[in-house]
CSV table of C-alpha atoms in Angstrom, one decimal:
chain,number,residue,atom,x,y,z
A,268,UNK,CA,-70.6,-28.7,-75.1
A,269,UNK,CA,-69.0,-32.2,-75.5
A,270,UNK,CA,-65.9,-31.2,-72.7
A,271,UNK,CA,-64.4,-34.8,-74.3
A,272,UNK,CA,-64.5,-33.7,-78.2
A,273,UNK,CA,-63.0,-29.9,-76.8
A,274,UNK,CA,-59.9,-31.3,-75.0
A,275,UNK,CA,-59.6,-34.3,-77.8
A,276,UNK,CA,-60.1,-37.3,-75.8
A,277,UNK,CA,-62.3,-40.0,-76.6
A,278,UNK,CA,-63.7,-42.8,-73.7
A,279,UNK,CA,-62.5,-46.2,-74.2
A,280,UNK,CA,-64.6,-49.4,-72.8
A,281,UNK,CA,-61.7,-50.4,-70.7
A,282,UNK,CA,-61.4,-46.6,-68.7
A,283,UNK,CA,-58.4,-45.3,-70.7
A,284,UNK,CA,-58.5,-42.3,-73.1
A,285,UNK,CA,-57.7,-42.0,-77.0
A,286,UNK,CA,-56.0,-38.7,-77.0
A,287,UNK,CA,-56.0,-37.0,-80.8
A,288,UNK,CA,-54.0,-33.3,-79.4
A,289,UNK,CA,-53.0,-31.4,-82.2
A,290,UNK,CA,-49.8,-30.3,-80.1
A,291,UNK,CA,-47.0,-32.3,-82.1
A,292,UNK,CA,-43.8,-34.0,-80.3
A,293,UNK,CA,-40.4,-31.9,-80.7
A,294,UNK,CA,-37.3,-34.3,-80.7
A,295,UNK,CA,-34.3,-33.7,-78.0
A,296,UNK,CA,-31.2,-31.7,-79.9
A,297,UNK,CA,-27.8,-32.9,-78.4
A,298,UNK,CA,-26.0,-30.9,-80.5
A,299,UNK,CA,-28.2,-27.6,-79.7
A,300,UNK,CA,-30.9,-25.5,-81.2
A,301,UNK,CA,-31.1,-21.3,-81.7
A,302,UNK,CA,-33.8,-19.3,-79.9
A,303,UNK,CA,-35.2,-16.6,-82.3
A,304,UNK,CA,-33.3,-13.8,-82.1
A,305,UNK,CA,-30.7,-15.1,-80.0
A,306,UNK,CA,-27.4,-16.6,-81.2
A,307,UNK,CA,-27.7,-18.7,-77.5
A,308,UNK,CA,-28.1,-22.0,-78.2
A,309,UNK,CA,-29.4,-24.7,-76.0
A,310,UNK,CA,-28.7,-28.6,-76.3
A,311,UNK,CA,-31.3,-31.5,-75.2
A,312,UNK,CA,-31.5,-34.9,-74.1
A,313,UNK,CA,-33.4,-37.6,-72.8
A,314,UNK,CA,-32.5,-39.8,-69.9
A,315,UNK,CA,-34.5,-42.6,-68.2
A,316,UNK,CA,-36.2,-42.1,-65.1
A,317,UNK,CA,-37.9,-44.9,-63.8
A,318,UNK,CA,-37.8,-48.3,-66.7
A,319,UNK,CA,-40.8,-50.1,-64.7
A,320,UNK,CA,-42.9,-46.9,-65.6
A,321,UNK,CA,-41.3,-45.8,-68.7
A,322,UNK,CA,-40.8,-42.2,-67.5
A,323,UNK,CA,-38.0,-39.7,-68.8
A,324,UNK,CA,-36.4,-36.6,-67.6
A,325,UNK,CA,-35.5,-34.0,-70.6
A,326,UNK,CA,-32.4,-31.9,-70.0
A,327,UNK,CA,-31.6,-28.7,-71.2
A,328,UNK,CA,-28.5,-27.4,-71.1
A,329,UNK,CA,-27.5,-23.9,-72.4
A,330,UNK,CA,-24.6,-23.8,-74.4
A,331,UNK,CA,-21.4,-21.6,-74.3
A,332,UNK,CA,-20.5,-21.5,-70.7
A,333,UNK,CA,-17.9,-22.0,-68.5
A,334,UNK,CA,-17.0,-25.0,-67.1
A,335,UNK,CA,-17.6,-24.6,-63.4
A,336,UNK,CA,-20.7,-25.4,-61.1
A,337,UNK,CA,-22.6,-22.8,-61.0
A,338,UNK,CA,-25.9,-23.2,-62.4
A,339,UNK,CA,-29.6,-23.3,-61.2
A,340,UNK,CA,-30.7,-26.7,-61.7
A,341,UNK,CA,-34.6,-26.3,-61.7
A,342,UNK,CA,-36.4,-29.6,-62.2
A,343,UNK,CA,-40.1,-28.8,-64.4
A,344,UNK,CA,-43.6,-30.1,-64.7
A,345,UNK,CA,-45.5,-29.3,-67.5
A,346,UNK,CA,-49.1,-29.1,-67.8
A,347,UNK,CA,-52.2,-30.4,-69.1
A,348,UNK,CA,-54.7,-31.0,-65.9
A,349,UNK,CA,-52.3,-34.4,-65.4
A,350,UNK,CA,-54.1,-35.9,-68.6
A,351,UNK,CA,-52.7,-34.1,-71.5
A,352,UNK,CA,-49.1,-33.7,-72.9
A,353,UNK,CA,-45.2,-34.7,-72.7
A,354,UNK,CA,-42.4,-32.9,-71.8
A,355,UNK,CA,-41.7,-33.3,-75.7
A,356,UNK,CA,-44.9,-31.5,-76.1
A,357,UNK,CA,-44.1,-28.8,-78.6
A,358,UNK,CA,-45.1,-25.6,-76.9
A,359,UNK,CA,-43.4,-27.6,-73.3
A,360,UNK,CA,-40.0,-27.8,-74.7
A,361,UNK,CA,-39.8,-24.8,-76.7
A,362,UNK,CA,-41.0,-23.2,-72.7
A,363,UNK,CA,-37.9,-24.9,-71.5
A,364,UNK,CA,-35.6,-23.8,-73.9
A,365,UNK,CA,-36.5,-20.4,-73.3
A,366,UNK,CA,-35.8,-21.0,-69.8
A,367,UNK,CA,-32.4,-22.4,-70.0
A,368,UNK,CA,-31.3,-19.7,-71.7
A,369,UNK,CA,-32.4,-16.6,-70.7
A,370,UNK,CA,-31.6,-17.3,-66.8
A,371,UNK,CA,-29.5,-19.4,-67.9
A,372,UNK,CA,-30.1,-22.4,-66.1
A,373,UNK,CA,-30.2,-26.3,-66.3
A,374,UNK,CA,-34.1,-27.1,-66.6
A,375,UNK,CA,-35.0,-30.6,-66.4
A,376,UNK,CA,-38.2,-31.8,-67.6
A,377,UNK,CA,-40.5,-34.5,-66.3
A,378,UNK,CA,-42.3,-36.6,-68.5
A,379,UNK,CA,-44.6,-38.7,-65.8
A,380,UNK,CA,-47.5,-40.6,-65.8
A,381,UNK,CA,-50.8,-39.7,-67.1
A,382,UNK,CA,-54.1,-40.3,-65.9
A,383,UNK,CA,-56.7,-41.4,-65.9
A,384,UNK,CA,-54.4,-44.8,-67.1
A,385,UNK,CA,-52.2,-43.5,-63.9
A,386,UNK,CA,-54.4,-41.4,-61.7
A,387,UNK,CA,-52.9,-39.2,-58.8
A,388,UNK,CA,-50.6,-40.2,-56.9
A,389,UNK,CA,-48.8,-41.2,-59.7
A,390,UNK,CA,-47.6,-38.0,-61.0
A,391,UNK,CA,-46.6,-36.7,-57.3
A,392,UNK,CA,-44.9,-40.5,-57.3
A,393,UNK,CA,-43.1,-39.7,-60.6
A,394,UNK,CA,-42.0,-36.2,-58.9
A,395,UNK,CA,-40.2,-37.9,-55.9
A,396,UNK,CA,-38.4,-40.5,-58.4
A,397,UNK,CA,-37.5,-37.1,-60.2
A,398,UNK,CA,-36.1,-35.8,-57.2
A,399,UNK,CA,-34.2,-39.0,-56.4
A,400,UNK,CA,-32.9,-38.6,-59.6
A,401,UNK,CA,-31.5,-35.0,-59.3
A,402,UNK,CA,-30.0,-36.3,-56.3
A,403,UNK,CA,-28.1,-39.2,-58.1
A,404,UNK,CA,-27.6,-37.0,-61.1
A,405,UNK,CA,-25.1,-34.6,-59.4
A,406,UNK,CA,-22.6,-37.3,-59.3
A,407,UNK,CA,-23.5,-39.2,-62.4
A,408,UNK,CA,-25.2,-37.3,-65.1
A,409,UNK,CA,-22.1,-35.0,-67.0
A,410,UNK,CA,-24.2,-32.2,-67.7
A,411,UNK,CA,-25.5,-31.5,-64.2
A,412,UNK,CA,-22.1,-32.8,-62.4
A,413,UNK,CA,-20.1,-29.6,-64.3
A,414,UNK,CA,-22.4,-27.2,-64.5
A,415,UNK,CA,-24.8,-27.5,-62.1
A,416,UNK,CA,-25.4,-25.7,-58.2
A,417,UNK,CA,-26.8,-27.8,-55.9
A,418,UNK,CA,-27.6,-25.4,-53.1
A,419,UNK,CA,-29.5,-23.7,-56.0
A,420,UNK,CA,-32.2,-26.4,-56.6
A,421,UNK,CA,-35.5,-25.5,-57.7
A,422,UNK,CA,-39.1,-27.0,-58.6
A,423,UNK,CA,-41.1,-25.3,-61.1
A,424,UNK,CA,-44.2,-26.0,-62.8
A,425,UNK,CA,-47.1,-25.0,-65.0
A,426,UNK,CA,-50.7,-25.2,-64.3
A,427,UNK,CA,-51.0,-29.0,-63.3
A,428,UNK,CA,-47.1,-29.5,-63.2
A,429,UNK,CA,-47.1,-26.5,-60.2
A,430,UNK,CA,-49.9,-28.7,-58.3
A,431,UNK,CA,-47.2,-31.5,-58.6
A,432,UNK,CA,-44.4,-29.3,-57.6
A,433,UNK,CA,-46.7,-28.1,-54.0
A,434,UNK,CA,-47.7,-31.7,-53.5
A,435,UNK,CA,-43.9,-33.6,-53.8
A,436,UNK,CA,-42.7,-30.5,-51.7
A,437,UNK,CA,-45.4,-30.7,-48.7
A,438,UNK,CA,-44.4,-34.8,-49.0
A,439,UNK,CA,-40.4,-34.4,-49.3
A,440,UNK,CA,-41.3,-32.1,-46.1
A,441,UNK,CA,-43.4,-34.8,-44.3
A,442,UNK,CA,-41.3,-37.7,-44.9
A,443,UNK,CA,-38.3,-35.6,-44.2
A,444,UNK,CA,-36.4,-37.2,-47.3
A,445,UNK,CA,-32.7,-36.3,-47.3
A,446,UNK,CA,-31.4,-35.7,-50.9
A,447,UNK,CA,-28.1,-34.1,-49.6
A,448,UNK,CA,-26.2,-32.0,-51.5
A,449,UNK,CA,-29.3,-30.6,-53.0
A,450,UNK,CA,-30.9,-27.8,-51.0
A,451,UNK,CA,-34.5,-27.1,-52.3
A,452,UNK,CA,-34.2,-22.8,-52.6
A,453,UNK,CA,-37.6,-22.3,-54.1
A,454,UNK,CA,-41.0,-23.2,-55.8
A,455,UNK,CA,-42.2,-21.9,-58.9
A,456,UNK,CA,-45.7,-22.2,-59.4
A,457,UNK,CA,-46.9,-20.9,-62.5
A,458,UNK,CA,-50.6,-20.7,-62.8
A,459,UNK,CA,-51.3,-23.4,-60.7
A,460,UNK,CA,-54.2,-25.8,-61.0
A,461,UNK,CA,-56.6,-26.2,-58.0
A,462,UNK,CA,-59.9,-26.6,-57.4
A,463,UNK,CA,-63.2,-27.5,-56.0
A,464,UNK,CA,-67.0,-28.4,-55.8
A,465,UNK,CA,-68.0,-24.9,-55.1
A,466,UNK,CA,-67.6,-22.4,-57.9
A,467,UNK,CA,-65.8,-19.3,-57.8
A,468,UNK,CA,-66.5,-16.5,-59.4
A,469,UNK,CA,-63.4,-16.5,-61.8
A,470,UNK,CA,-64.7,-20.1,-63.1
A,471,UNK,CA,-68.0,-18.7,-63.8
A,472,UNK,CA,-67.2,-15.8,-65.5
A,473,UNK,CA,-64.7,-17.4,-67.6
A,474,UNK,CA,-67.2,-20.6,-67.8
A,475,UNK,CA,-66.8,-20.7,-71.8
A,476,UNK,CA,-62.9,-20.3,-71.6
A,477,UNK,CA,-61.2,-21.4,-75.0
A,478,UNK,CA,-58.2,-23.1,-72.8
A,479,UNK,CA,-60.2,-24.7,-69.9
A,480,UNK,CA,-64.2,-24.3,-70.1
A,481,UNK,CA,-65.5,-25.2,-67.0
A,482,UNK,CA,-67.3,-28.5,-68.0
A,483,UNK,CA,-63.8,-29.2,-69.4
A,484,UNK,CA,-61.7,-28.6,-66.3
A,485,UNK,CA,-64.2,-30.9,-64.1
A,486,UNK,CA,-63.5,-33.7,-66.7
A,487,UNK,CA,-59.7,-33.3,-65.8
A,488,UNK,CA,-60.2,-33.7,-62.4
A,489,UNK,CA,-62.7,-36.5,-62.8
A,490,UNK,CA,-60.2,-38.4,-65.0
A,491,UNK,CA,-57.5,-37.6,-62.3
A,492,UNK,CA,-58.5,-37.9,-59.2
A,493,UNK,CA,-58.8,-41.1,-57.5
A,494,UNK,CA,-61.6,-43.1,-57.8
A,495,UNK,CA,-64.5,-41.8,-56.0
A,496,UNK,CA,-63.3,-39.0,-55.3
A,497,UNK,CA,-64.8,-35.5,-55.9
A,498,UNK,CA,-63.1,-32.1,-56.5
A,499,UNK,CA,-62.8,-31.2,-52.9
A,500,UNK,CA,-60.0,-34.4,-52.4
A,501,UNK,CA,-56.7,-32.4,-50.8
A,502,UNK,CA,-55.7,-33.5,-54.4
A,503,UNK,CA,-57.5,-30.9,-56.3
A,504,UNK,CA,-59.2,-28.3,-53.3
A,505,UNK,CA,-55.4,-27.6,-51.6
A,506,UNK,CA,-57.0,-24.8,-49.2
A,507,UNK,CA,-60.4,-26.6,-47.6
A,508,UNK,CA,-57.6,-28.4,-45.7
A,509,UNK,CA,-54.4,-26.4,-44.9
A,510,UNK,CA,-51.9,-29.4,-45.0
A,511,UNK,CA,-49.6,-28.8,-41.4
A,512,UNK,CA,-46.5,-28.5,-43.2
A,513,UNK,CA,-47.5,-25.8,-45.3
A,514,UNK,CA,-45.5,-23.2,-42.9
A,515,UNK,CA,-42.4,-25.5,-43.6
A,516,UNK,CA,-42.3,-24.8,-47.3
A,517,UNK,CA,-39.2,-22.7,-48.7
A,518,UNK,CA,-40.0,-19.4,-50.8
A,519,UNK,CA,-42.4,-19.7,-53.8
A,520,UNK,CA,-43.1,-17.8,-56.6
A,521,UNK,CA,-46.9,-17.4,-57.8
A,522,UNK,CA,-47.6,-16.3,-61.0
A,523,UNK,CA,-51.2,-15.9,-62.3
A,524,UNK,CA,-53.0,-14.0,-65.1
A,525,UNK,CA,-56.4,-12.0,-64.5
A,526,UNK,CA,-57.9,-13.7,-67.6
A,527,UNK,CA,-57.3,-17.1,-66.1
A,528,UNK,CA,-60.8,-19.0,-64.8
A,529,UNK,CA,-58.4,-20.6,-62.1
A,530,UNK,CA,-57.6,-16.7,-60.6
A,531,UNK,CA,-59.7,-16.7,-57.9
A,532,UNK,CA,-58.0,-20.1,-56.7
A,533,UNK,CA,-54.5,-18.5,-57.4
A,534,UNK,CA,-55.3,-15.9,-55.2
A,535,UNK,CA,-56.7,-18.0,-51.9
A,536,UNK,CA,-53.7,-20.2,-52.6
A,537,UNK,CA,-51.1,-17.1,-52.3
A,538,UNK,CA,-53.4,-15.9,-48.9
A,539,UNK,CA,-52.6,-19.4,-47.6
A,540,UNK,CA,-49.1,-19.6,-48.0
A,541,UNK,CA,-48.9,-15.9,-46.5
A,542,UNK,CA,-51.2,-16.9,-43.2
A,543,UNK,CA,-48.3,-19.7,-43.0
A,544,UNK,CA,-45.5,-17.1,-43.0
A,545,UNK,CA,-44.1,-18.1,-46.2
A,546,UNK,CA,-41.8,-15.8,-48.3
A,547,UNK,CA,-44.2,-15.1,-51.3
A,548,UNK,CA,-43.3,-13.3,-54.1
A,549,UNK,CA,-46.5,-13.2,-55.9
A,550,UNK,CA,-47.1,-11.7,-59.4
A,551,UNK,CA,-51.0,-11.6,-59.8
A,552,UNK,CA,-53.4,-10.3,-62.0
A,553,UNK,CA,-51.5,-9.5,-65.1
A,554,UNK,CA,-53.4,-9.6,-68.7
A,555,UNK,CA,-53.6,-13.2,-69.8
A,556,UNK,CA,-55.1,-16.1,-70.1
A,557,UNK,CA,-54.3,-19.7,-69.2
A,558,UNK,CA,-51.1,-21.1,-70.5
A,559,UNK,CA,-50.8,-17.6,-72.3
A,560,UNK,CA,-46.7,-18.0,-72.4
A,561,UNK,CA,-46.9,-21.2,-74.4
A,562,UNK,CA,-48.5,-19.0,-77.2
A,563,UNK,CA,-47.4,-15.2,-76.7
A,564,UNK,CA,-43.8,-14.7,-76.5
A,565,UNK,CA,-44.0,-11.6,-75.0
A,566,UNK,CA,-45.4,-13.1,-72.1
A,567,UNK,CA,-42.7,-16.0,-72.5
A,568,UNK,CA,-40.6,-13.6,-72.0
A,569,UNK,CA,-42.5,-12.3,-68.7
A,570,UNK,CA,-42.9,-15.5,-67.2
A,571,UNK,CA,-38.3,-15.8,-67.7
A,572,UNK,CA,-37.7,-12.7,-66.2
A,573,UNK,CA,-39.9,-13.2,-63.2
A,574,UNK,CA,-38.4,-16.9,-62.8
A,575,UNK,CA,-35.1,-15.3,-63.2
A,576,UNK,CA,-35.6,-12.6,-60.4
A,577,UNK,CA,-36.7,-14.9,-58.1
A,578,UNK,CA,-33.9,-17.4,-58.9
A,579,UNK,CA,-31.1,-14.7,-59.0
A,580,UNK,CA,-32.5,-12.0,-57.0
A,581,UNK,CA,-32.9,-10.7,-53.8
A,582,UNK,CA,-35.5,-13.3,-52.0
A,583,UNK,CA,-33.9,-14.5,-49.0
A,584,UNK,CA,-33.5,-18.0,-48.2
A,585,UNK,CA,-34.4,-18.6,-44.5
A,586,UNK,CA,-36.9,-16.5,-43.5
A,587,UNK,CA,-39.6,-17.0,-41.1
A,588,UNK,CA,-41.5,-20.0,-42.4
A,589,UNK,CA,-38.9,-22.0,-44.3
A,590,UNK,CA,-36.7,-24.3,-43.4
A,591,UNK,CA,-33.0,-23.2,-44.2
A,592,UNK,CA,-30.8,-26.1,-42.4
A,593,UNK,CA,-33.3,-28.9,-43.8
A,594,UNK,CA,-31.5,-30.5,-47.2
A,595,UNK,CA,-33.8,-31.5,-49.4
């Protein structure tokens, strides 16, 4: 198996990748599209981010509401093992969409950097100028200034985009960055994307995965990963070495399906952030494979409700392990 010809990518002499996805680009709607079914409608739009990078943010608001300031505002990274996709990526909007409307919630969606033109940091980098954006936003940006909480600010993401969302949050930690009003409430890590040099037993079973074979995931994290690097970098293998400010996080949401050849590694990943004292609502094992929601709306609609229990529900802020008075 050619891993490049299977994820669509083709080698060019200078290090940088021709990508020929299938997945077509969906356009922003500022004057709102329907969801199936629904007579909710949602409205779209993108705003610069950084110029120097040429990264965007694409906001979804849901339409219909009243005018006062009580929203989630969760800021989303989408997936495609940091190589693959936009947050106009067809099945990556049409995710957000669903989002904003059935919690309802503002969802704003990163479009950073790719490698391996841009290999990590630069995605985590593109997080923070995300953040620093949501900070700025709440004063400038109309649709998050009237509608928007800021005590209930949230980072989600899927596959890749939740390994960006652990990352910026162990770093916004670290660096104790202040991005008063916003209070970070929760993560949202939706299948997230780890790995490592050893095998688990997940990746073997699932070797010949029709989402991410295994000679297909290592080429992701070979394009990704800095230079030299190999798949046990704290990049990539998040558990070898148990960052110190893991027990600092606030609650997180796991979600992982038992079809998923990145299982195993979903599961260690939940132990860790439970041996750290975290609030963990995890929601393991369930039919599925990687990336499942983006195809099955049934489980589109799983993935909202269990994003919309944790959001709404009863998970208390400011248990042990978290850091309640810390603003981030």
């Amino acid at each position: 198996m050619d891993p490049y010809k299977v994820l669509g990518l083709t080698l060019n002499q200078d290090g940088t990748i021709s990508r020929s996805s299938p997945v077509p680009l969906s356009p922003a709607f500022p004057d709102g599209e329907s969801l199936p079914d629904s007579t909710t409608t949602v409205s779209s739009k993108d705003v610069p981010l950084n110029p120097s990078h040429n990264t965007t943010v694409r906001l979804f608001l849901p339409n219909s509401l009243p005018h006062s300031k009580s929203l989630p505002l969760i800021i989303y990274f989408h997936g495609g093992g940091f190589v693959l996709f936009h947050a106009a990526s067809a099945p990556f909007h049409a995710s957000c969409v669903h989002l904003a409307a059935s919690l309802p919630a503002i969802v704003a969606s990163v479009d950073y950097r790719l490698a391996p033109e841009h290999r990590l940091p630069a995605a985590f980098d593109d997080a923070r100028d995300a953040l620093r954006w949501a900070q700025s936003a709440v004063a400038s940006d109309p649709w998050v200034r009237d509608f928007a909480d800021p005590t209930k600010f949230f980072l989600m993401g899927s596959s890749a985009g939740a390994t960006i969302c652990y990352h910026v949050a162990l770093d916004l930690i670290s660096s104790k960055l202040d991005l008063s009003p916003l209070h970070l409430s929760g993560l949202i890590l939706n299948q997230p994307y780890f790995g490592g040099i050893e095998r688990t037993a997940s990746e073997l079973t699932f070797a010949n995965d029709k989402i991410i074979p295994l000679l297909a995931n290592d080429l992701l994290w070979e394009l990704a990963l800095p230079v030299g690097s190999d798949r046990d970098h704290e990049y990539c293998n998040v558990v070898a070495k148990e960052a110190k400010d893991v027990k600092f996080l606030p609650p997180c949401l796991v979600r992982g399906h038992n079809g998923d050849p990145l299982f195993d590694r979903q599961n260690v990943f939940v132990e860790m952030l439970k041996r750290a004292g975290l609030t963990v609502v995890a929601k393991m094992g369930s039919p599925g494979h990687h990336g499942i929601e983006l195809f099955n709306p049934e489980k589109a609609t799983e993935m909202a409700t269990d994003v919309k229990n944790f959001v709404y529900g009863g998970v208390e802020i400011g248990t042990p392990g978290t850091r309640p008075e810390h603003k981030l």
